[in-house]
Amino acid sequence: MSNKQKSVGWDDFTSALRNFHVVKVMGGQDIKMRYKRSKMGPFWITISMAVMITTMGLVFGNLFKTNVKEFLPYLTLGLITWSFIQSSISEGCDALISSEGIIKQLPVPLHVHVMRVIWKNFIIFLHNIVIFPLVLIAVQKSVDWTVFLMIPGFILLILNLTWALMILSMICARFRDMTQIVLSIMQVIFYLTPVIWMPKLLSHSAAAALLTFNPLYHLIDLVRGPLLGEIPMMSSYIIAVVMAVVGLALSIAMTSKYKYRVPYWV
């Protein structure tokens, strides 16, 4: 691959960042179209999330014999963050396919379509996160300075989602059955990741050690830990940074190689 070919993926990525206003407009338009004529708009998702958190908090709190004041904030952040990740991945698989018209008619960077999905779900995440202060008030807890560590953690989460969605969207555009396979895998990963259960509930050391090899555990912990007043492990930061660097390099290389084949795939 020549140097010119290698730069195609990098130029696509940086061009999408330079034109991020396009991403925001397209992502915002997706939400407006989805909730057209709805007075509550995306807050319907927030209401649904609040009901699910309350129900699961009471059921699993008793099932796991866990203090509700400790478990409910943990569950709230786990479900909200997981919902952001799962929605981004499920919609990201079809990001290029659903943008067929734009891809075939306009010279828009491919990364714009992926970032559009992430931006849309980020807005929904902001709607859902308003539940967390209400939960803190209900359990009479507060936050401290560690809450600011959530910012670099969330940036690392978005960077890793960007490269993962770019790769998945190209694979799913080429092989349409991959979308269903990815969704099935995500359902399994949900139960293997401490979203609705706490790591301290694992009694077997081998099972606890498996969390080290679960990348979503580290990414979720970088966002959830600071909001719970905990400083994430340094190993989680290292793993997230390494994944972001290696993943972005891989996705940019794939974009360089397959960018001009995507219009034929979609």
XYZ file of N, CA and C in Angstrom:
798
model
N 0.849 -1.190 0.000
C 0.000 0.000 0.000
C 0.883 1.237 0.000
N 0.655 2.153 -0.956
C 1.470 3.360 -1.054
C 1.138 4.320 0.071
N 2.038 5.318 0.261
C 1.814 6.314 1.307
C 0.523 7.081 1.070
N 0.215 7.318 -0.223
C -1.017 8.037 -0.557
C -2.235 7.232 -0.143
N -2.198 5.922 -0.374
C -3.306 5.055 0.013
C -3.443 4.975 1.528
N -2.289 4.934 2.223
C -2.301 4.859 3.684
C -2.937 6.104 4.302
N -2.791 7.264 3.635
C -3.303 8.513 4.198
C -4.803 8.676 3.989
N -5.413 7.828 3.151
C -6.844 7.952 2.874
C -7.667 7.820 4.152
N -7.364 6.801 4.954
C -8.094 6.586 6.190
C -7.886 7.702 7.195
N -6.643 8.167 7.308
C -6.341 9.262 8.251
C -7.027 10.551 7.811
N -7.003 10.834 6.512
C -7.671 12.032 5.987
C -9.178 11.956 6.217
N -9.739 10.766 6.084
C -11.170 10.573 6.321
C -11.517 10.868 7.778
N -10.681 10.370 8.691
C -10.903 10.572 10.124
C -10.771 12.045 10.516
N -9.684 12.680 10.098
C -9.463 14.086 10.459
C -10.474 15.009 9.788
N -10.893 14.654 8.572
C -11.903 15.462 7.887
C -13.229 15.429 8.634
N -13.560 14.263 9.173
C -14.793 14.137 9.957
C -14.724 14.993 11.219
N -13.540 15.046 11.846
C -13.369 15.882 13.045
C -13.467 17.358 12.708
N -12.881 17.748 11.570
C -12.928 19.155 11.158
C -14.348 19.586 10.814
N -15.133 18.654 10.338
C -16.519 18.962 9.959
C -17.502 18.379 10.976
N -17.129 18.483 12.233
C -17.963 17.874 13.270
C -19.333 18.543 13.358
N -19.443 19.789 12.876
C -20.745 20.455 12.883
C -21.747 19.685 12.021
N -21.231 19.022 10.979
C -22.101 18.187 10.131
C -22.605 16.992 10.935
N -21.708 16.414 11.740
C -22.085 15.278 12.590
C -23.200 15.682 13.548
N -23.057 16.850 14.170
C -24.050 17.314 15.134
C -25.401 17.580 14.482
N -25.359 18.174 13.293
C -26.613 18.460 12.583
C -27.322 17.163 12.203
N -26.561 16.206 11.649
C -27.157 14.945 11.210
C -27.657 14.130 12.393
N -26.876 14.091 13.478
C -27.294 13.357 14.671
C -28.522 13.965 15.309
N -28.545 15.305 15.376
C -29.708 15.995 15.929
C -30.947 15.773 15.085
N -30.753 15.740 13.770
C -31.878 15.505 12.863
C -32.445 14.102 13.039
N -31.570 13.131 13.312
C -32.036 11.758 13.548
C -32.987 11.695 14.731
N -32.642 12.423 15.803
C -33.485 12.430 16.995
C -34.807 13.133 16.710
N -34.737 14.247 15.980
C -35.971 14.981 15.651
C -36.913 14.128 14.806
N -36.357 13.393 13.848
C -37.187 12.549 12.989
C -37.777 11.378 13.765
N -36.992 10.837 14.702
C -37.467 9.692 15.479
C -38.623 10.070 16.390
N -38.573 11.299 16.952
C -39.596 11.729 17.909
C -40.464 12.852 17.356
N -40.622 12.839 16.029
C -41.463 13.838 15.385
C -42.897 13.732 15.899
N -43.499 14.875 16.249
C -44.865 14.977 16.766
C -45.004 14.430 18.182
N -43.906 14.095 18.819
C -43.955 13.636 20.216
C -43.593 14.791 21.135
N -44.453 15.100 22.091
C -44.205 16.219 22.990
C -43.077 15.920 23.980
N -42.950 14.681 24.393
C -41.917 14.306 25.355
C -40.571 14.050 24.689
N -40.596 13.683 23.394
C -39.358 13.451 22.667
C -38.531 12.330 23.286
N -37.189 12.497 23.292
C -36.315 11.447 23.828
C -36.477 11.206 25.327
N -37.239 12.072 26.009
C -37.453 11.840 27.435
C -38.311 10.602 27.687
N -38.958 10.082 26.626
C -39.661 8.809 26.776
C -38.669 7.712 27.122
N -37.466 7.793 26.526
C -36.419 6.814 26.833
C -35.976 6.982 28.275
N -35.891 8.235 28.739
C -35.492 8.510 30.121
C -36.518 7.942 31.103
N -37.789 8.129 30.789
C -38.843 7.594 31.655
C -38.772 6.073 31.692
N -38.596 5.459 30.531
C -38.480 4.002 30.463
C -37.267 3.513 31.242
N -36.157 4.238 31.115
C -34.935 3.870 31.840
C -35.147 3.993 33.351
N -35.823 5.043 33.781
C -36.077 5.255 35.212
C -36.929 4.122 35.791
N -37.936 3.708 35.046
C -38.811 2.604 35.499
C -38.011 1.311 35.594
N -37.166 1.048 34.582
C -36.367 -0.173 34.580
C -35.372 -0.180 35.736
N -34.727 0.963 35.997
C -33.760 1.057 37.094
C -34.441 0.804 38.435
N -35.608 1.404 38.628
C -36.334 1.231 39.886
C -36.726 -0.228 40.095
N -37.259 -0.841 39.040
C -37.699 -2.237 39.141
C -36.527 -3.181 39.383
N -35.480 -3.043 38.562
C -34.319 -3.924 38.702
C -33.581 -3.665 39.998
N -33.575 -2.425 40.451
C -32.907 -2.098 41.709
C -33.540 -2.807 42.878
N -34.874 -2.832 42.904
C -35.587 -3.498 43.997
C -35.457 -5.018 43.907
N -35.580 -5.544 42.682
C -35.544 -6.999 42.507
C -34.146 -7.552 42.748
N -33.159 -7.015 42.022
C -31.803 -7.558 42.126
C -31.131 -7.161 43.442
N -31.550 -6.031 44.028
C -31.015 -5.649 45.333
C -31.339 -6.691 46.381
N -32.589 -7.167 46.352
C -33.002 -8.215 47.280
C -32.421 -9.565 46.895
N -32.341 -9.824 45.586
C -31.827 -11.106 45.109
C -30.357 -11.297 45.491
N -29.569 -10.228 45.341
C -28.142 -10.296 45.641
C -27.828 -9.961 47.101
N -28.876 -9.667 47.876
C -28.687 -9.319 49.292
C -27.700 -8.154 49.439
N -27.924 -7.117 48.609
C -27.027 -5.966 48.583
C -27.725 -4.747 49.155
N -26.966 -3.903 49.838
C -27.498 -2.658 50.372
C -28.019 -1.799 49.221
N -29.301 -1.448 49.255
C -29.917 -0.686 48.165
C -29.239 0.659 47.984
N -28.806 1.306 49.062
C -28.152 2.607 48.958
C -26.826 2.513 48.209
N -26.210 1.363 48.232
C -24.964 1.154 47.499
C -25.241 0.627 46.097
N -26.232 -0.250 45.991
C -26.483 -0.935 44.724
C -27.221 -0.065 43.701
N -28.177 0.745 44.155
C -29.000 1.512 43.223
C -28.190 2.517 42.393
N -27.290 3.329 42.994
C -26.464 4.224 42.162
C -25.566 3.443 41.202
N -25.041 2.303 41.674
C -24.184 1.461 40.836
C -24.962 0.941 39.634
N -26.161 0.432 39.895
C -27.010 -0.099 38.827
C -27.420 0.998 37.849
N -27.749 2.163 38.378
C -28.186 3.287 37.535
C -27.129 3.654 36.511
N -25.905 3.867 36.969
C -24.822 4.246 36.064
C -24.456 3.106 35.123
N -24.555 1.876 35.622
C -24.242 0.727 34.786
C -25.205 0.604 33.614
N -26.502 0.716 33.894
C -27.511 0.584 32.840
C -27.470 1.748 31.861
N -27.259 2.960 32.373
C -27.227 4.136 31.491
C -26.008 4.069 30.565
N -24.855 3.709 31.111
C -23.640 3.616 30.297
C -23.736 2.456 29.318
N -24.265 1.319 29.780
C -24.416 0.168 28.894
C -25.396 0.484 27.765
N -26.475 1.185 28.082
C -27.450 1.561 27.061
C -26.799 2.416 25.978
N -25.911 3.320 26.387
C -25.181 4.156 25.431
C -24.289 3.301 24.535
N -23.576 2.360 25.145
C -22.674 1.496 24.375
C -23.449 0.577 23.449
N -24.469 -0.091 23.973
C -25.227 -1.057 23.190
C -25.961 -0.387 22.021
N -26.586 0.763 22.291
C -27.301 1.471 21.227
C -26.344 1.948 20.142
N -25.173 2.426 20.564
C -24.181 2.890 19.590
C -23.716 1.742 18.706
N -23.460 0.588 19.318
C -22.974 -0.558 18.544
C -24.067 -1.121 17.636
N -25.278 -1.286 18.162
C -26.363 -1.864 17.362
C -26.713 -0.970 16.171
N -26.729 0.347 16.377
C -27.018 1.267 15.278
C -25.785 1.478 14.405
N -24.604 1.385 15.032
C -23.366 1.594 14.284
C -23.094 0.510 13.267
N -23.571 -0.704 13.532
C -23.382 -1.796 12.575
C -23.996 -1.456 11.221
N -25.120 -0.733 11.252
C -25.813 -0.363 10.013
C -25.590 1.098 9.642
N -24.575 1.726 10.226
C -24.342 3.153 9.978
C -24.105 3.453 8.504
N -23.311 2.624 7.846
C -23.009 2.849 6.430
C -24.179 2.407 5.541
N -24.812 1.315 5.912
C -25.936 0.805 5.121
C -27.089 1.815 5.105
N -27.398 2.373 6.276
C -28.507 3.328 6.371
C -28.184 4.664 5.717
N -26.894 4.917 5.449
C -26.475 6.169 4.809
C -26.144 5.956 3.333
N -26.747 4.933 2.747
C -26.456 4.568 1.352
C -26.607 5.750 0.401
N -27.706 6.490 0.539
C -27.958 7.601 -0.375
C -26.879 8.666 -0.319
N -26.452 9.001 0.904
C -25.422 10.035 1.078
C -24.085 9.545 0.545
N -23.748 8.302 0.849
C -22.460 7.741 0.433
C -22.331 7.716 -1.089
N -23.414 7.409 -1.766
C -23.365 7.286 -3.227
C -23.458 8.626 -3.950
N -23.911 9.673 -3.249
C -24.128 10.947 -3.921
C -23.196 12.067 -3.467
N -22.721 12.001 -2.214
C -21.911 13.099 -1.675
C -20.573 12.588 -1.157
N -19.497 13.387 -1.284
C -18.172 12.975 -0.796
C -18.007 13.230 0.701
N -18.887 12.636 1.492
C -18.841 12.805 2.953
C -17.928 11.745 3.547
N -17.018 12.108 4.464
C -16.141 11.103 5.097
C -16.953 9.987 5.746
N -16.465 8.770 5.632
C -17.180 7.630 6.210
C -17.303 7.748 7.723
N -16.292 8.337 8.349
C -16.328 8.476 9.814
C -17.479 9.373 10.274
N -17.967 10.246 9.399
C -19.086 11.116 9.761
C -20.313 10.280 10.106
N -20.542 9.212 9.351
C -21.729 8.383 9.574
C -21.634 7.620 10.904
N -20.422 7.245 11.274
C -20.207 6.566 12.552
C -20.336 7.559 13.708
N -19.702 8.714 13.555
C -19.768 9.734 14.603
C -21.199 10.255 14.777
N -21.943 10.236 13.702
C -23.349 10.653 13.757
C -24.131 9.770 14.712
N -23.876 8.463 14.649
C -24.550 7.509 15.537
C -24.136 7.754 16.989
N -22.833 7.951 17.205
C -22.336 8.174 18.564
C -22.901 9.476 19.132
N -22.936 10.540 18.319
C -23.454 11.829 18.780
C -24.931 11.718 19.168
N -25.701 11.030 18.342
C -27.121 10.843 18.624
C -27.317 10.133 19.965
N -26.559 9.062 20.195
C -26.706 8.313 21.445
C -26.093 9.046 22.631
N -25.142 9.945 22.361
C -24.589 10.777 23.425
C -25.653 11.744 23.944
N -26.446 12.306 23.029
C -27.531 13.197 23.437
C -28.537 12.443 24.298
N -28.862 11.211 23.882
C -29.784 10.388 24.664
C -29.164 10.050 26.020
N -27.837 9.810 26.046
C -27.132 9.557 27.305
C -27.299 10.739 28.258
N -27.192 11.962 27.727
C -27.348 13.164 28.553
C -28.766 13.262 29.111
N -29.741 12.811 28.329
C -31.109 12.795 28.841
C -31.248 11.781 29.978
N -30.614 10.624 29.811
C -30.746 9.562 30.812
C -29.970 9.847 32.092
N -28.850 10.550 31.972
C -27.980 10.752 33.139
C -28.646 11.644 34.194
N -29.714 12.365 33.817
C -30.417 13.189 34.807
C -31.080 12.322 35.863
N -31.201 11.032 35.595
C -31.776 10.119 36.581
C -30.830 9.960 37.768
N -29.522 10.019 37.511
C -28.532 9.737 38.558
C -28.627 10.698 39.742
N -28.715 12.035 39.532
C -28.866 12.934 40.693
C -30.117 12.625 41.513
N -31.186 12.215 40.835
C -32.413 11.869 41.555
C -32.202 10.633 42.421
N -31.426 9.679 41.898
C -31.113 8.468 42.667
C -30.258 8.826 43.879
N -29.280 9.715 43.679
C -28.429 10.141 44.796
C -29.248 10.798 45.894
N -30.224 11.600 45.492
C -31.094 12.243 46.479
C -31.925 11.189 47.219
N -32.395 10.188 46.469
C -33.230 9.143 47.068
C -32.460 8.317 48.091
N -31.170 8.043 47.806
C -30.369 7.217 48.732
C -29.515 8.071 49.671
N -29.688 9.407 49.571
C -28.994 10.354 50.449
C -27.470 10.231 50.352
N -26.977 10.268 49.115
C -25.538 10.252 48.879
C -25.153 11.475 48.068
N -23.863 11.789 48.030
C -23.374 12.949 47.288
C -22.143 12.560 46.483
N -21.685 13.454 45.630
C -20.484 13.217 44.833
C -19.352 14.101 45.352
N -18.113 13.739 44.996
C -16.971 14.553 45.406
C -16.125 14.878 44.186
N -14.874 15.299 44.393
C -14.021 15.771 43.303
C -13.732 14.691 42.259
N -13.863 13.416 42.645
C -13.554 12.344 41.696
C -14.489 12.359 40.484
N -15.607 13.082 40.590
C -16.562 13.134 39.491
C -15.909 13.680 38.216
N -14.868 14.521 38.363
C -14.210 15.112 37.196
C -13.379 14.080 36.428
N -13.038 12.964 37.079
C -12.305 11.900 36.378
C -13.186 11.193 35.358
N -14.494 11.462 35.431
C -15.411 10.867 34.465
C -15.162 11.415 33.058
N -14.650 12.650 32.965
C -14.450 13.293 31.660
C -13.422 12.550 30.810
N -12.179 12.320 31.316
C -11.233 11.548 30.492
C -11.702 10.122 30.249
N -12.413 9.555 31.222
C -12.940 8.202 31.047
C -13.953 8.129 29.920
N -14.826 9.141 29.840
C -15.845 9.144 28.797
C -15.218 9.408 27.427
N -14.185 10.232 27.390
C -13.477 10.488 26.128
C -12.851 9.199 25.605
N -12.252 8.419 26.508
C -11.660 7.140 26.108
C -12.743 6.179 25.623
N -13.900 6.208 26.255
C -15.008 5.360 25.829
C -15.439 5.723 24.404
N -15.562 7.014 24.118
C -15.989 7.459 22.793
C -14.941 7.121 21.732
N -13.663 7.294 22.064
C -12.599 6.961 21.114
C -12.638 5.477 20.747
N -12.851 4.641 21.757
C -12.911 3.200 21.493
C -14.172 2.816 20.731
N -15.263 3.496 20.997
C -16.481 3.237 20.238
C -16.314 3.652 18.776
N -15.591 4.749 18.554
C -15.410 5.258 17.192
C -14.720 4.241 16.300
N -13.592 3.695 16.778
C -12.879 2.730 15.929
C -13.643 1.408 15.818
N -14.297 1.002 16.919
C -15.049 -0.256 16.877
C -16.214 -0.157 15.893
N -16.931 0.967 15.921
C -18.062 1.140 15.020
C -17.620 1.283 13.570
N -16.469 1.909 13.360
C -15.974 2.064 11.989
C -15.671 0.698 11.380
N -15.015 -0.153 12.163
C -14.689 -1.500 11.685
C -15.953 -2.334 11.493
N -16.843 -2.315 12.494
C -18.068 -3.110 12.412
C -18.963 -2.654 11.265
N -19.056 -1.347 11.048
C -19.930 -0.838 9.985
C -19.449 -1.293 8.618
N -18.121 -1.347 8.408
C -17.592 -1.815 7.129
C -17.800 -3.320 6.964
N -17.571 -4.077 8.042
C -17.769 -5.529 7.973
C -19.237 -5.854 7.720
N -20.144 -5.138 8.425
C -21.579 -5.410 8.273
C -22.101 -4.946 6.915
N -21.451 -3.928 6.338
C -21.845 -3.500 4.994
C -21.484 -4.570 3.969
N -20.376 -5.245 4.211
C -19.924 -6.297 3.294
C -20.642 -7.618 3.545
N -20.822 -7.945 4.827
C -21.480 -9.205 5.194
C -22.694 -8.856 6.062
N -23.876 -8.861 5.470
C -25.079 -8.355 6.148
C -25.486 -9.175 7.369
N -25.153 -10.443 7.392
C -25.524 -11.279 8.536
C -24.739 -10.945 9.798
N -23.649 -10.217 9.653
C -22.795 -9.900 10.804
C -23.530 -9.052 11.838
N -24.492 -8.246 11.392
C -25.230 -7.400 12.337
C -25.920 -8.238 13.398
N -26.607 -9.287 12.980
C -27.309 -10.158 13.927
C -26.339 -10.908 14.824
N -25.196 -11.271 14.274
C -24.181 -11.958 15.072
C -23.647 -11.037 16.168
N -23.374 -9.796 15.797
C -22.872 -8.812 16.772
C -23.900 -8.576 17.872
N -25.170 -8.437 17.502
C -26.225 -8.207 18.493
C -26.348 -9.391 19.450
N -26.200 -10.593 18.942
C -26.260 -11.788 19.790
C -25.077 -11.826 20.756
N -23.907 -11.459 20.257
C -22.715 -11.429 21.107
C -22.866 -10.382 22.202
N -23.466 -9.239 21.874
C -23.656 -8.176 22.861
C -24.577 -8.631 23.983
N -25.565 -9.451 23.673
C -26.454 -9.968 24.714
C -25.696 -10.849 25.700
N -24.777 -11.650 25.178
C -23.964 -12.512 26.042
C -23.019 -11.670 26.892
N -22.377 -10.678 26.259
C -21.426 -9.827 26.970
C -22.119 -9.057 28.094
N -23.378 -8.703 27.902
C -24.125 -7.972 28.928
C -24.123 -8.722 30.257
N -24.322 -10.035 30.184
C -24.377 -10.832 31.418
C -22.980 -11.128 31.966
N -21.964 -11.050 31.115
C -20.593 -11.277 31.573
C -19.935 -10.015 32.111
N -20.591 -8.881 31.914
C -20.053 -7.593 32.350
C -20.813 -7.123 33.585
N -20.107 -6.627 34.602
C -20.789 -6.151 35.817
C -21.588 -4.874 35.589
N -22.760 -5.053 34.977
C -23.675 -3.936 34.754
C -24.771 -3.972 35.804
N -25.402 -5.145 35.950
C -26.480 -5.303 36.928
C -26.021 -6.093 38.150
N -24.766 -6.504 38.167
C -24.204 -7.170 39.338
C -22.844 -6.557 39.663
N -22.441 -6.677 40.917
C -21.196 -6.045 41.385
C -20.065 -7.069 41.418
N -18.855 -6.658 41.028
C -17.715 -7.591 40.994
C -17.456 -8.284 42.325
N -17.762 -7.614 43.423
C -17.477 -8.201 44.733
C -18.353 -9.426 45.012
N -19.401 -9.629 44.210
C -20.271 -10.789 44.385
C -19.634 -12.065 43.858
N -18.561 -11.914 43.047
C -17.875 -13.088 42.510
C -17.048 -13.732 43.611
N -17.357 -14.976 43.918
C -16.661 -15.669 45.000
C -15.421 -16.412 44.509
N -15.429 -16.815 43.245
C -14.307 -17.574 42.687
C -13.275 -16.617 42.109
N -12.026 -16.793 42.484
C -10.952 -15.905 42.040
C -10.764 -15.945 40.524
N -10.964 -17.124 39.933
C -10.800 -17.263 38.477
C -11.849 -16.449 37.739
N -13.075 -16.455 38.258
C -14.151 -15.677 37.628
C -13.864 -14.188 37.721
N -13.350 -13.769 38.888
C -13.008 -12.356 39.064
C -11.865 -11.949 38.150
N -10.924 -12.867 37.927
C -9.781 -12.573 37.067
C -10.206 -12.381 35.612
N -11.318 -13.021 35.212
C -11.800 -12.897 33.841
C -12.231 -11.474 33.515
N -12.591 -10.703 34.542
C -12.986 -9.319 34.308
C -11.839 -8.510 33.710
N -10.615 -8.910 34.016
C -9.447 -8.210 33.486
C -9.418 -8.268 31.969
N -9.969 -9.341 31.401
C -9.947 -9.524 29.954
C -11.245 -9.065 29.283
N -12.103 -8.400 30.049
C -13.343 -7.856 29.512
C -13.165 -6.359 29.274
N -12.950 -5.937 28.022
C -12.682 -4.515 27.759
C -13.837 -3.598 28.151
N -15.071 -4.084 28.027
C -16.216 -3.240 28.372
C -16.296 -2.983 29.869
N -15.790 -3.910 30.659
C -15.740 -3.697 32.111
C -14.877 -2.489 32.431
N -13.719 -2.405 31.799
C -12.806 -1.289 32.052
C -13.384 0.031 31.547
N -13.996 0.019 30.370
C -14.559 1.244 29.805
C -15.725 1.761 30.645
N -16.581 0.850 31.101
C -17.704 1.261 31.949
C -17.207 1.765 33.297
N -16.193 1.108 33.843
C -15.662 1.499 35.151
C -15.037 2.891 35.114
N -14.454 3.271 33.966
C -13.845 4.602 33.846
C -14.891 5.709 33.906
N -16.131 5.368 33.547
C -17.217 6.345 33.603
C -17.981 6.242 34.917
N -18.264 5.032 35.346
C -19.082 4.817 36.535
C -18.323 5.073 37.832
N -17.073 4.622 37.898
C -16.298 4.754 39.132
C -16.221 6.172 39.673
N -15.789 7.150 38.869
C -15.683 8.519 39.378
C -16.997 9.096 39.885
N -18.100 8.753 39.229
C -19.396 9.269 39.654
C -19.851 8.638 40.966
N -19.269 7.476 41.297
C -19.584 6.820 42.568
C -18.592 7.190 43.660
N -17.665 8.100 43.323
C -16.673 8.523 44.301
C -15.473 7.618 44.385
N -15.264 6.798 43.370
C -14.139 5.870 43.343
C -13.153 6.266 42.247
N -11.876 6.100 42.508
C -10.843 6.366 41.503
C -10.603 5.077 40.724
N -10.828 5.087 39.417
C -10.636 3.865 38.621
C -9.207 3.349 38.718
N -9.040 2.066 38.530
C -7.724 1.462 38.556
C -6.873 1.983 37.402
N -5.578 2.149 37.661
C -4.672 2.608 36.617
C -4.636 1.624 35.455
N -4.796 0.336 35.765
C -4.799 -0.672 34.707
C -5.942 -0.446 33.722
N -7.082 0.058 34.213
C -8.213 0.334 33.329
C -7.882 1.454 32.350
N -7.184 2.485 32.860
C -6.772 3.590 31.976
C -5.783 3.093 30.928
N -4.835 2.277 31.357
C -3.817 1.774 30.429
C -4.462 0.918 29.336
N -5.345 0.016 29.750
C -6.021 -0.862 28.789
C -6.850 -0.037 27.804
N -7.572 0.966 28.314
C -8.421 1.798 27.455
C -7.586 2.600 26.457
N -6.454 3.138 26.904
C -5.574 3.930 26.020
C -4.968 3.031 24.942
N -4.477 1.858 25.350
C -3.878 0.925 24.387
C -4.912 0.498 23.349
N -6.131 0.178 23.814
C -7.190 -0.215 22.882
C -7.512 0.909 21.912
N -7.543 2.152 22.409
C -7.871 3.293 21.558
C -6.812 3.498 20.478
N -5.537 3.430 20.871
C -4.447 3.647 19.919
C -4.402 2.545 18.866
N -4.401 1.301 19.338
C -4.332 0.158 18.414
C -5.593 0.086 17.554
N -6.752 0.304 18.176
C -8.015 0.224 17.447
C -8.146 1.299 16.385
N -7.776 2.537 16.720
C -7.847 3.616 15.740
C -6.896 3.368 14.579
N -5.714 2.851 14.890
C -4.745 2.536 13.826
C -5.313 1.471 12.891
N -5.968 0.453 13.476
C -6.544 -0.618 12.667
C -7.715 -0.115 11.822
N -8.597 0.685 12.427
C -9.772 1.182 11.695
C -9.369 2.139 10.582
N -8.345 2.955 10.829
C -7.867 3.874 9.795
C -7.232 3.099 8.645
N -6.508 2.024 8.990
C -5.911 1.178 7.945
C -7.000 0.509 7.111
N -8.061 0.026 7.765
C -9.156 -0.602 7.038
C -9.891 0.406 6.166
N -10.053 1.611 6.692
C -10.713 2.654 5.900
C -9.892 2.993 4.670
N -8.565 3.042 4.832
C -7.688 3.319 3.699
C -7.835 2.267 2.608
N -7.990 1.022 3.019
C -8.035 -0.079 2.059
C -9.400 -0.259 1.410
N -10.471 -0.020 2.203
C -11.798 -0.376 1.702
C -12.743 0.804 1.484
N -12.287 2.030 1.703
C -13.187 3.185 1.596
C -13.902 3.235 0.253
N -13.165 3.021 -0.818
C -13.762 3.180 -2.153
C -14.540 1.944 -2.606
N -14.557 0.910 -1.757
C -15.402 -0.253 -2.051
C -16.751 -0.163 -1.352
N -16.826 0.668 -0.308
C -18.052 0.782 0.479
C -19.266 1.146 -0.367
N -19.157 2.121 -1.314
C -20.341 2.447 -2.135
C -20.903 1.246 -2.886
N -20.059 0.293 -3.244
C -20.533 -0.906 -3.939
C -21.145 -1.906 -2.962
N -20.690 -1.876 -1.708
C -21.219 -2.796 -0.708
C -22.608 -2.403 -0.229
N -22.807 -1.086 -0.065
C -24.089 -0.629 0.497
C -25.190 -0.631 -0.551
